[in-house]
Amino acid sequence: MTLYLANRYALTAYDASYVAPAKADGLPLATADRKMADAARNEGITILGPLERREV
């Protein structure tokens, strides 16, 4: 799952290694990284932190 997410969203394996367990376990993800937050949102993961509210 980690490498799939990294490839799909052009994330580093390190960043994808945080997104993957959040998705697998149905947990929110706390991040201030916009690219990681966008990928997580696309996977249905709730974001916590400064990017919690998506800018329009």
mmCIF file of N, CA, C and O in Angstrom, residues 11-33:
data_model
loop_
_atom_site.group_PDB
_atom_site.id
_atom_site.type_symbol
_atom_site.label_atom_id
_atom_site.label_comp_id
_atom_site.label_asym_id
_atom_site.label_seq_id
_atom_site.Cartn_x
_atom_site.Cartn_y
_atom_site.Cartn_z
ATOM 1 N N LEU A 11 4.322 10.919 -3.809
ATOM 2 C CA LEU A 11 4.813 11.173 -2.449
ATOM 3 C C LEU A 11 6.133 10.439 -2.260
ATOM 4 O O LEU A 11 6.418 9.458 -2.962
ATOM 5 N N THR A 12 6.901 10.891 -1.294
ATOM 6 C CA THR A 12 8.062 10.096 -0.902
ATOM 7 C C THR A 12 7.543 8.855 -0.186
ATOM 8 O O THR A 12 6.425 8.851 0.347
ATOM 9 N N ALA A 13 8.340 7.805 -0.166
ATOM 10 C CA ALA A 13 7.951 6.598 0.567
ATOM 11 C C ALA A 13 7.762 6.925 2.048
ATOM 12 O O ALA A 13 6.880 6.370 2.708
ATOM 13 N N TYR A 14 8.569 7.847 2.547
ATOM 14 C CA TYR A 14 8.463 8.269 3.946
ATOM 15 C C TYR A 14 7.082 8.874 4.216
ATOM 16 O O TYR A 14 6.413 8.500 5.183
ATOM 17 N N ASP A 15 6.648 9.800 3.365
ATOM 18 C CA ASP A 15 5.334 10.417 3.557
ATOM 19 C C ASP A 15 4.218 9.395 3.375
ATOM 20 O O ASP A 15 3.254 9.371 4.146
ATOM 21 N N ALA A 16 4.336 8.562 2.371
ATOM 22 C CA ALA A 16 3.314 7.545 2.123
ATOM 23 C C ALA A 16 3.220 6.555 3.279
ATOM 24 O O ALA A 16 2.151 5.998 3.534
ATOM 25 N N SER A 17 4.323 6.366 4.012
ATOM 26 C CA SER A 17 4.302 5.436 5.148
ATOM 27 C C SER A 17 3.471 5.964 6.307
ATOM 28 O O SER A 17 3.148 5.216 7.231
ATOM 29 N N TYR A 18 3.106 7.220 6.281
ATOM 30 C CA TYR A 18 2.172 7.778 7.265
ATOM 31 C C TYR A 18 0.740 7.714 6.752
ATOM 32 O O TYR A 18 -0.200 7.509 7.518
ATOM 33 N N VAL A 19 0.570 7.895 5.452
ATOM 34 C CA VAL A 19 -0.768 7.872 4.857
ATOM 35 C C VAL A 19 -1.326 6.444 4.872
ATOM 36 O O VAL A 19 -2.503 6.239 5.189
ATOM 37 N N ALA A 20 -0.516 5.467 4.540
ATOM 38 C CA ALA A 20 -0.973 4.076 4.423
ATOM 39 C C ALA A 20 -1.620 3.532 5.699
ATOM 40 O O ALA A 20 -2.732 2.998 5.634
ATOM 41 N N PRO A 21 -0.982 3.648 6.865
ATOM 42 C CA PRO A 21 -1.653 3.105 8.058
ATOM 43 C C PRO A 21 -2.893 3.901 8.467
ATOM 44 O O PRO A 21 -3.836 3.328 9.007
ATOM 45 N N ALA A 22 -2.900 5.193 8.189
ATOM 46 C CA ALA A 22 -4.108 5.983 8.484
ATOM 47 C C ALA A 22 -5.269 5.445 7.661
ATOM 48 O O ALA A 22 -6.385 5.284 8.164
ATOM 49 N N LYS A 23 -5.015 5.143 6.401
ATOM 50 C CA LYS A 23 -6.053 4.595 5.533
ATOM 51 C C LYS A 23 -6.450 3.196 5.993
ATOM 52 O O LYS A 23 -7.632 2.902 6.124
ATOM 53 N N ALA A 24 -5.481 2.358 6.253
ATOM 54 C CA ALA A 24 -5.748 0.969 6.630
ATOM 55 C C ALA A 24 -6.529 0.864 7.943
ATOM 56 O O ALA A 24 -7.399 0.005 8.087
ATOM 57 N N ASP A 25 -6.221 1.748 8.885
ATOM 58 C CA ASP A 25 -6.852 1.676 10.209
ATOM 59 C C ASP A 25 -8.026 2.632 10.378
ATOM 60 O O ASP A 25 -8.633 2.693 11.441
ATOM 61 N N GLY A 26 -8.318 3.420 9.341
ATOM 62 C CA GLY A 26 -9.435 4.354 9.417
ATOM 63 C C GLY A 26 -9.216 5.475 10.418
ATOM 64 O O GLY A 26 -10.155 5.937 11.058
ATOM 65 N N LEU A 27 -7.966 5.920 10.520
ATOM 66 C CA LEU A 27 -7.615 6.968 11.473
ATOM 67 C C LEU A 27 -7.356 8.286 10.762
ATOM 68 O O LEU A 27 -6.981 8.309 9.593
ATOM 69 N N PRO A 28 -7.524 9.424 11.479
ATOM 70 C CA PRO A 28 -7.172 10.714 10.885
ATOM 71 C C PRO A 28 -5.658 10.857 10.779
ATOM 72 O O PRO A 28 -4.904 10.133 11.437
ATOM 73 N N LEU A 29 -5.218 11.785 9.961
ATOM 74 C CA LEU A 29 -3.797 12.044 9.766
ATOM 75 C C LEU A 29 -3.500 13.492 10.139
ATOM 76 O O LEU A 29 -4.132 14.403 9.619
ATOM 77 N N ALA A 30 -2.563 13.692 11.038
ATOM 78 C CA ALA A 30 -2.125 15.040 11.410
ATOM 79 C C ALA A 30 -0.908 15.386 10.562
ATOM 80 O O ALA A 30 0.098 14.679 10.597
ATOM 81 N N THR A 31 -1.029 16.454 9.781
ATOM 82 C CA THR A 31 0.076 16.872 8.919
ATOM 83 C C THR A 31 -0.027 18.353 8.580
ATOM 84 O O THR A 31 -1.117 18.919 8.585
ATOM 85 N N ALA A 32 1.113 18.926 8.306
ATOM 86 C CA ALA A 32 1.171 20.305 7.804
ATOM 87 C C ALA A 32 1.709 20.309 6.373
ATOM 88 O O ALA A 32 2.004 21.352 5.831
ATOM 89 N N ASP A 33 1.837 19.127 5.794
ATOM 90 C CA ASP A 33 2.348 18.969 4.436
ATOM 91 C C ASP A 33 1.177 18.948 3.460
ATOM 92 O O ASP A 33 0.348 18.036 3.488
#
